mmCIF file of C-alpha atoms in Angstrom:
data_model
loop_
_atom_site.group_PDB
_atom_site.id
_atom_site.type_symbol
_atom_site.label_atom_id
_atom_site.label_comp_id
_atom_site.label_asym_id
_atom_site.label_seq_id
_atom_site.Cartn_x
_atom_site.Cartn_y
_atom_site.Cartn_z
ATOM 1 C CA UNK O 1 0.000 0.000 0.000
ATOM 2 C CA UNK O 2 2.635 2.460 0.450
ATOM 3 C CA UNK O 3 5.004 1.620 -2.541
ATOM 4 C CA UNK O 4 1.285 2.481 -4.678
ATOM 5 C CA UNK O 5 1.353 5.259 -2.240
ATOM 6 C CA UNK O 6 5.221 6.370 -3.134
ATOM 7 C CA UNK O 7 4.538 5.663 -7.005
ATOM 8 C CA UNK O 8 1.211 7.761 -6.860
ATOM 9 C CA UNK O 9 2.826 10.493 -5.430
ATOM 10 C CA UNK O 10 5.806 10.531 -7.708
ATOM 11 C CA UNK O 11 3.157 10.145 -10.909
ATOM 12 C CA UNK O 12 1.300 13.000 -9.342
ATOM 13 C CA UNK O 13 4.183 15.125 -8.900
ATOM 14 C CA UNK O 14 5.923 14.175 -12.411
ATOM 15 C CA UNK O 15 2.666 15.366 -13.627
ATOM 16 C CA UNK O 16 2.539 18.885 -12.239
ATOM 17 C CA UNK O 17 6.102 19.649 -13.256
ATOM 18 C CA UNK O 18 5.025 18.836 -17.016
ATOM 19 C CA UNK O 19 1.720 20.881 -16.724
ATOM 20 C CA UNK O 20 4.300 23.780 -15.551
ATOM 21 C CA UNK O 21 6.711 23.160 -17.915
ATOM 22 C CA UNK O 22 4.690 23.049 -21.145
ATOM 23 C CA UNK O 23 2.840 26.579 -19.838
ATOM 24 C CA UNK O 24 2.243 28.941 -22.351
ATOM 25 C CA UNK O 25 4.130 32.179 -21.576
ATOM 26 C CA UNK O 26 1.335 34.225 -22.114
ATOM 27 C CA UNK O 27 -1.227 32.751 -20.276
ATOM 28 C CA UNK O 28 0.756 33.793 -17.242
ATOM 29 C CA UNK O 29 1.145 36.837 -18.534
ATOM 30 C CA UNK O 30 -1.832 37.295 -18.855
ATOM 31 C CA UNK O 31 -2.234 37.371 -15.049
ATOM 32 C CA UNK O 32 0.799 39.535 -14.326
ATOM 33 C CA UNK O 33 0.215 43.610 -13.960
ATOM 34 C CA UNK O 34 2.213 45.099 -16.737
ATOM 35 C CA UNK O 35 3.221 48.847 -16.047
ATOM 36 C CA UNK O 36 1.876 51.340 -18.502
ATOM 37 C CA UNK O 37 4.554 52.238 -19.903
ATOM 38 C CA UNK O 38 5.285 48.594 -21.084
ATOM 39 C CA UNK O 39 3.940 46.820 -24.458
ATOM 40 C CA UNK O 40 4.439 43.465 -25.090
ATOM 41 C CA UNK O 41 3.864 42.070 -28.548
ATOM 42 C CA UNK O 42 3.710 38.087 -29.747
ATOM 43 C CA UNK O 43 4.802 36.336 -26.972
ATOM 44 C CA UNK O 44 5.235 32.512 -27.601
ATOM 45 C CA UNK O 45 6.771 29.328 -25.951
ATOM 46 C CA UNK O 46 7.023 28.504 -21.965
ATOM 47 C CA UNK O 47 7.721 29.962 -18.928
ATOM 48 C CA UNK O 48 11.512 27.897 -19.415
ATOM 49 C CA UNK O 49 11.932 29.569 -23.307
ATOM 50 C CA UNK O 50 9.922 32.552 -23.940
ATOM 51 C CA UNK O 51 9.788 34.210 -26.813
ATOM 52 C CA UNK O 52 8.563 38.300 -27.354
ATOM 53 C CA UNK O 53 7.968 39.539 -30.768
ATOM 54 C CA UNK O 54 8.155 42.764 -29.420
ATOM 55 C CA UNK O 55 9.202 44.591 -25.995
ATOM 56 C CA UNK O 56 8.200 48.862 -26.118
ATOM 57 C CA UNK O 57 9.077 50.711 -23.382
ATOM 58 C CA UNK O 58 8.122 54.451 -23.852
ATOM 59 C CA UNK O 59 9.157 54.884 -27.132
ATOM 60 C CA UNK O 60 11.536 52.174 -27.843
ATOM 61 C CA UNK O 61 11.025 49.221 -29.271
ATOM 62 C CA UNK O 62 13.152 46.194 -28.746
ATOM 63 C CA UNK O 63 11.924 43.402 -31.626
ATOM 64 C CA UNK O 64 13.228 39.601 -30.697
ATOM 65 C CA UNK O 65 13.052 38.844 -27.034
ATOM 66 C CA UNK O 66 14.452 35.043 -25.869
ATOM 67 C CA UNK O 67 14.179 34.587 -22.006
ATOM 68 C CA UNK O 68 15.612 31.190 -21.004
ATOM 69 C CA UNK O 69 14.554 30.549 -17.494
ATOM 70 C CA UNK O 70 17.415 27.855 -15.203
ATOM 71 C CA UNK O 71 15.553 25.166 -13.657
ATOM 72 C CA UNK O 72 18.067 24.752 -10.920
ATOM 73 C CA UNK O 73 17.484 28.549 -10.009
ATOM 74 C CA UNK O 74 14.155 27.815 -8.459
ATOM 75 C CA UNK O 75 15.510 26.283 -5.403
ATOM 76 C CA UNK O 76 17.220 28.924 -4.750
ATOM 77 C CA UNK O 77 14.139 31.238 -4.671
ATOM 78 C CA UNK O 78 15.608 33.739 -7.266
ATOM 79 C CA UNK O 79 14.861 32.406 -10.428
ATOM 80 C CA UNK O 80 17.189 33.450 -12.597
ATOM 81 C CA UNK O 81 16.771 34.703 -16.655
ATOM 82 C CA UNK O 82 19.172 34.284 -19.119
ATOM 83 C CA UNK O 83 17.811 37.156 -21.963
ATOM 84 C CA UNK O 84 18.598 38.076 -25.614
ATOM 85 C CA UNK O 85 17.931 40.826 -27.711
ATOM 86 C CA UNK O 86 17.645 42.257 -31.208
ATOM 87 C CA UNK O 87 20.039 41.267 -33.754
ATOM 88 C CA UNK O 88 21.669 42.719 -36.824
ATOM 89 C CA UNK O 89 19.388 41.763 -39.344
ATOM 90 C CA UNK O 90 16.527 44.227 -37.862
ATOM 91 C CA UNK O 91 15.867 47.695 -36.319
ATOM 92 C CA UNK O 92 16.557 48.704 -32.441
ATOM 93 C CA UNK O 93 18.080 47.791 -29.517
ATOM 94 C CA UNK O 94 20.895 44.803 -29.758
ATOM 95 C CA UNK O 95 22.378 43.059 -26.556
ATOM 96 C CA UNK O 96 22.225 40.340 -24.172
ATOM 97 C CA UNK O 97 21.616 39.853 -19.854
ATOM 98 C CA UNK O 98 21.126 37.973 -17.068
ATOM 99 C CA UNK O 99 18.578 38.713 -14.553
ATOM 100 C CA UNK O 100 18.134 37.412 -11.540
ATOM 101 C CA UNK O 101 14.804 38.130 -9.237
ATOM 102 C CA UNK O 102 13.967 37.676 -5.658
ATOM 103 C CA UNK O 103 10.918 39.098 -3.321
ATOM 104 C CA UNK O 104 13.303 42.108 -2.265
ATOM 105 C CA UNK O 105 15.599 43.000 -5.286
ATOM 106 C CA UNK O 106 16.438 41.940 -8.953
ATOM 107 C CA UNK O 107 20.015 41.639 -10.207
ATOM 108 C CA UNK O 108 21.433 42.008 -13.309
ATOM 109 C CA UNK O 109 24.978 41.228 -14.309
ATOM 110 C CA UNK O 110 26.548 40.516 -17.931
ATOM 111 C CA UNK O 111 24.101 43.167 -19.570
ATOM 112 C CA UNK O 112 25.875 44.939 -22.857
ATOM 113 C CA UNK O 113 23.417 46.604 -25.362
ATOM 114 C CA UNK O 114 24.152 48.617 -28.418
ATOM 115 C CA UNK O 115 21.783 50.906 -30.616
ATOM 116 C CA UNK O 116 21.516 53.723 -32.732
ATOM 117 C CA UNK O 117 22.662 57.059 -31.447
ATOM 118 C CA UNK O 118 20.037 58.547 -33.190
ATOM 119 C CA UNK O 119 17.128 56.298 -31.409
ATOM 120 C CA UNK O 120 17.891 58.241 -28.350
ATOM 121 C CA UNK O 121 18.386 61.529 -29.758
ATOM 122 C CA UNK O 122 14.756 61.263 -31.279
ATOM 123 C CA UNK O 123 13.637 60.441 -27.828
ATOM 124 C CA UNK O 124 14.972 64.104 -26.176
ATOM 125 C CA UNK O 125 14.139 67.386 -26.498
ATOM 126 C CA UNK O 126 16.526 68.927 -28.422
ATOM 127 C CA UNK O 127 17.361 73.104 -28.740
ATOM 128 C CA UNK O 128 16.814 72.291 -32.633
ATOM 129 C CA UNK O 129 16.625 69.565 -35.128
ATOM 130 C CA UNK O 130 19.071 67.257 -35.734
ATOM 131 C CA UNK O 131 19.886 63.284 -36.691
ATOM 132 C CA UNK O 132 22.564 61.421 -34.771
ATOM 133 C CA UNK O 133 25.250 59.456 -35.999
ATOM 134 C CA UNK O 134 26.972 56.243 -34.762
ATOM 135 C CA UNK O 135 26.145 53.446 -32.007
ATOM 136 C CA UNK O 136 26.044 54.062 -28.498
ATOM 137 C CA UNK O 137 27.337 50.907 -26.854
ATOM 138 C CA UNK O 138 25.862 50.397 -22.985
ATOM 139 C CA UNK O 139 27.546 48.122 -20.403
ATOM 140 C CA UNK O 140 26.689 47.193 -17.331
ATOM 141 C CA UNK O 141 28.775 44.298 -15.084
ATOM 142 C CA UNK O 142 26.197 44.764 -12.415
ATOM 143 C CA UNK O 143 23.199 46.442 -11.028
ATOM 144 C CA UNK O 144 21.036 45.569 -8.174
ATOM 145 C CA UNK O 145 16.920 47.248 -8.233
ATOM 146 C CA UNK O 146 15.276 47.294 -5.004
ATOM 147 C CA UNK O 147 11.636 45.845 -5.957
ATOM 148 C CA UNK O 148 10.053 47.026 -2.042
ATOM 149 C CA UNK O 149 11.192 50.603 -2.421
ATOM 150 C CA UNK O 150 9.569 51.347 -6.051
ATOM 151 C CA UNK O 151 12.529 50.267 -8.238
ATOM 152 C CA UNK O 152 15.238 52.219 -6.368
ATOM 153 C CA UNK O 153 18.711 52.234 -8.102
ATOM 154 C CA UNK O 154 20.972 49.836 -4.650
ATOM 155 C CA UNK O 155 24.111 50.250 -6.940
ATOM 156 C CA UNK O 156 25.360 49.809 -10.350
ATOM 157 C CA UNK O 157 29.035 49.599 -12.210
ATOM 158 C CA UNK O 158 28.758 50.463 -15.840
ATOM 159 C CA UNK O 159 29.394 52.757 -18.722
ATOM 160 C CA UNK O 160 28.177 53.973 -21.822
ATOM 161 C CA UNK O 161 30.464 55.066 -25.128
ATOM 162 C CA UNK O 162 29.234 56.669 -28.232
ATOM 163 C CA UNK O 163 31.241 55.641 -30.954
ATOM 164 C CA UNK O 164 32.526 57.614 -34.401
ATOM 165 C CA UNK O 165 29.733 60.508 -32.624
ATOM 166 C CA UNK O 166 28.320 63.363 -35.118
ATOM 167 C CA UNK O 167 24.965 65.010 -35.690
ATOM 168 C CA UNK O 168 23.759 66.364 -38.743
ATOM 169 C CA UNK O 169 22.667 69.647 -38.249
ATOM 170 C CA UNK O 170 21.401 72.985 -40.329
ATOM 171 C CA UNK O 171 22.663 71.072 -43.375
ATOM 172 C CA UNK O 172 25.747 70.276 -41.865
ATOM 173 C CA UNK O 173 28.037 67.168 -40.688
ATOM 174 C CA UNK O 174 29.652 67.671 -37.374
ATOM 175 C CA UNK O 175 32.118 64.934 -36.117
ATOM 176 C CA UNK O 176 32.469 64.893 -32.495
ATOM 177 C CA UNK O 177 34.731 61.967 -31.755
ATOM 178 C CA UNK O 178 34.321 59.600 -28.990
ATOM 179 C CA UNK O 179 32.200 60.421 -25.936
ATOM 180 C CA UNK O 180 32.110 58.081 -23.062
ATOM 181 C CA UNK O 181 29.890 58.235 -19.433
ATOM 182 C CA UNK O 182 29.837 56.483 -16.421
ATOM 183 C CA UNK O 183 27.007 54.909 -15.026
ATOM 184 C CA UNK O 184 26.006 54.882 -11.645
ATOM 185 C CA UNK O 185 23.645 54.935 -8.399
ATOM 186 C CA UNK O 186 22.690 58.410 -7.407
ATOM 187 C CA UNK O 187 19.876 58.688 -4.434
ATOM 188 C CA UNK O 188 17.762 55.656 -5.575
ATOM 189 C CA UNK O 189 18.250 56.864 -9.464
ATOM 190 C CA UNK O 190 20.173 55.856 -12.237
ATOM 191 C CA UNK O 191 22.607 58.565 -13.642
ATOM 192 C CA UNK O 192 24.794 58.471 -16.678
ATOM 193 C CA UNK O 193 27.453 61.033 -16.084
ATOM 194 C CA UNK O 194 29.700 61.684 -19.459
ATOM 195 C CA UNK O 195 33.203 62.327 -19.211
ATOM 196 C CA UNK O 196 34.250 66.026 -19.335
ATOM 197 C CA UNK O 197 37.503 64.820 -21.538
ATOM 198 C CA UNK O 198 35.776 65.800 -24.314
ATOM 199 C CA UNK O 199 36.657 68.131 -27.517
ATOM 200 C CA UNK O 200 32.992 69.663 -26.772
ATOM 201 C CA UNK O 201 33.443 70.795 -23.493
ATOM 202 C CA UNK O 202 30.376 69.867 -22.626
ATOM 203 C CA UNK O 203 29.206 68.372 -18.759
ATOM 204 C CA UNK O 204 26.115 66.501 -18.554
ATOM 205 C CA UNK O 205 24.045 64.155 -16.377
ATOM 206 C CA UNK O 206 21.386 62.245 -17.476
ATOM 207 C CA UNK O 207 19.048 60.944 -14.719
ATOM 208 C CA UNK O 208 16.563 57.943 -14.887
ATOM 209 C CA UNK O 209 14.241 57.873 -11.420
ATOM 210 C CA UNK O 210 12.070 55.195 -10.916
ATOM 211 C CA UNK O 211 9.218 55.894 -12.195
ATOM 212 C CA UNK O 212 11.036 56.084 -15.952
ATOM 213 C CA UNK O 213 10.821 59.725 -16.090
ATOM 214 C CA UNK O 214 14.429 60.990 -17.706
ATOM 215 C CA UNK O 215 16.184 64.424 -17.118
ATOM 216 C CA UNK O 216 19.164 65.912 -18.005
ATOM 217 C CA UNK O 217 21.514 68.778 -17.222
ATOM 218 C CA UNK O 218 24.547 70.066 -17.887
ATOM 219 C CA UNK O 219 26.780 72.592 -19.643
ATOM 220 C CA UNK O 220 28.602 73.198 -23.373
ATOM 221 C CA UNK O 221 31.445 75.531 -23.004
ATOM 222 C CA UNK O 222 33.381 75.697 -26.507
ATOM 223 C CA UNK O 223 37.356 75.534 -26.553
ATOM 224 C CA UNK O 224 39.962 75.251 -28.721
ATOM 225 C CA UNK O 225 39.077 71.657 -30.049
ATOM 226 C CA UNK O 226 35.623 72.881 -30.538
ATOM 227 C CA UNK O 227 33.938 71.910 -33.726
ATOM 228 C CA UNK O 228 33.669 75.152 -35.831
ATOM 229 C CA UNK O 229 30.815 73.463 -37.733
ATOM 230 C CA UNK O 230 28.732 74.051 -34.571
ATOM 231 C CA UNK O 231 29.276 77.330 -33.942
ATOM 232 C CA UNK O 232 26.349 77.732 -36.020
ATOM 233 C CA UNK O 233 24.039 76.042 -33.631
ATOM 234 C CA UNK O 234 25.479 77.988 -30.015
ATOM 235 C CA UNK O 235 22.632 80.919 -30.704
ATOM 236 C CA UNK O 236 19.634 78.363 -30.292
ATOM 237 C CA UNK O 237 21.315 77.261 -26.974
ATOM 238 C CA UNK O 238 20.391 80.853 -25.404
ATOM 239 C CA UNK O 239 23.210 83.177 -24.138
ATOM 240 C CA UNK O 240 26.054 81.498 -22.316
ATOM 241 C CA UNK O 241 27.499 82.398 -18.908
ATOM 242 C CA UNK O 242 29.754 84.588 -16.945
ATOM 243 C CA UNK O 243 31.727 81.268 -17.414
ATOM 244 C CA UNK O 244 30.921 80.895 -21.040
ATOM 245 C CA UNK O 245 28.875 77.637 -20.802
ATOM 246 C CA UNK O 246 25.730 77.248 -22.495
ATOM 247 C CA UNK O 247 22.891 75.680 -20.222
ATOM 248 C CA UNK O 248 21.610 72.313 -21.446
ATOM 249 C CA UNK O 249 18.744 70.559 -20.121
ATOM 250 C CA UNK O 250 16.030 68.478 -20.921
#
């Protein structure tokens, strides 16, 4: 009676790990609260190899989402992600992370992205109009999110570098070399602060809080390795300081 007992038990438990396993993706998803800033778009497989058609967040779109869920990771209680990106072959975002969640925090390590400069530039307000040129390439070794405190930035290593940079501007084609930023934790938000060894002379912050919101501020204060091509543009940033910076914010 209790080897029918032991063999029951193992059936009945055999069976509920292959009812898990095949799960469709979406019907879970389907009972998760997405944020509204979040679309999701053609998700297919199981919760162990999910597939996304299509990921948008605000207004970018990231096409080609694989999420491969370890097995092993759930006795550990932080089920951890192993998630893929884009690819050459179409538009947007291109990189690759893990992820790794628990009831207090999620942790992300490995993450390296890369996208067009001018996706972001589109997404900014901008003193005047202007396409960007090159790939900014983001990487992160680590960042921890506390999930109880609204998404607050714990701590992050990381940095950001715009390669082969330029804008085309009132008709013209400004190269501005290589910028690069660090990334970091500042008072719960994210912050990308770009390095002042620059030929622009320019100082800037870019802030992520939790809610999504971006903001940005720093100063442009022309030198000697100043592009001439954008003296052109330094009237539409207003009148500069008693430092001779022009203000830049968004």
């Amino acid at each position: 009676m209790k080897k029918q007992f032991y063999i029951g038990g193992i059936f009945l438990i055999s069976y509920i790990v292959f009812l898990i396993a095949t799960l469709p993706t979406n019907l879970l998803l389907n009972q998760v609260k997405v944020p509204k800033n979040i679309s999701i778009y053609g998700v297919t497989g199981t919760i162990w190899n999910t597939n996304i058609e299509q990921l948008v967040v605000e207004k970018t779109s990231i096409k080609k989402v694989n999420a491969q869920l370890s097995f092993w990771s759930l006795f550990t209680l932080t089920p951890k992600l192993a998630i893929t990106f884009g690819d050459s072959f179409v538009a947007g975002p291109e990189g690759k992370l893990n992820l790794a969640i628990s009831q207090q925090k999620a942790h992300i390590s490995d993450f390296t992205m890369v996208t067009n400069a001018n996706e972001i530039a589109q997404q900014l307000t901008l003193p005047l109009p202007m396409t960007a040129q090159g790939d900014v390439e983001i990487v992160l070794v680590n960042a921890e999110i506390d999930l109880k405190k609204g998404n607050q930035c714990i701590a992050v290593k990381g940095n950001a570098q715009w390669t082969k940079a330029g804008v085309d501007a009132l008709e013209q084609k400004v190269k501005l070399g290589d910028l690069q930023a660090d990334i970091v934790c500042e008072n719960g938000a994210l912050s990308l602060n770009i390095s002042p060894n620059n030929d622009l002379g320019l100082t800037f912050k870019a802030t992520m809080r939790q809610d999504g919101k971006i903001s940005g501020n720093g100063y442009l204060k022309p030198g000697a390795k100043f592009p001439k091509a954008l003296n052109d543009v330094l009237p539409f940033l207003g009148a500069k300081d008693s430092q001779g910076r022009y203000r830049l914010f968004f």
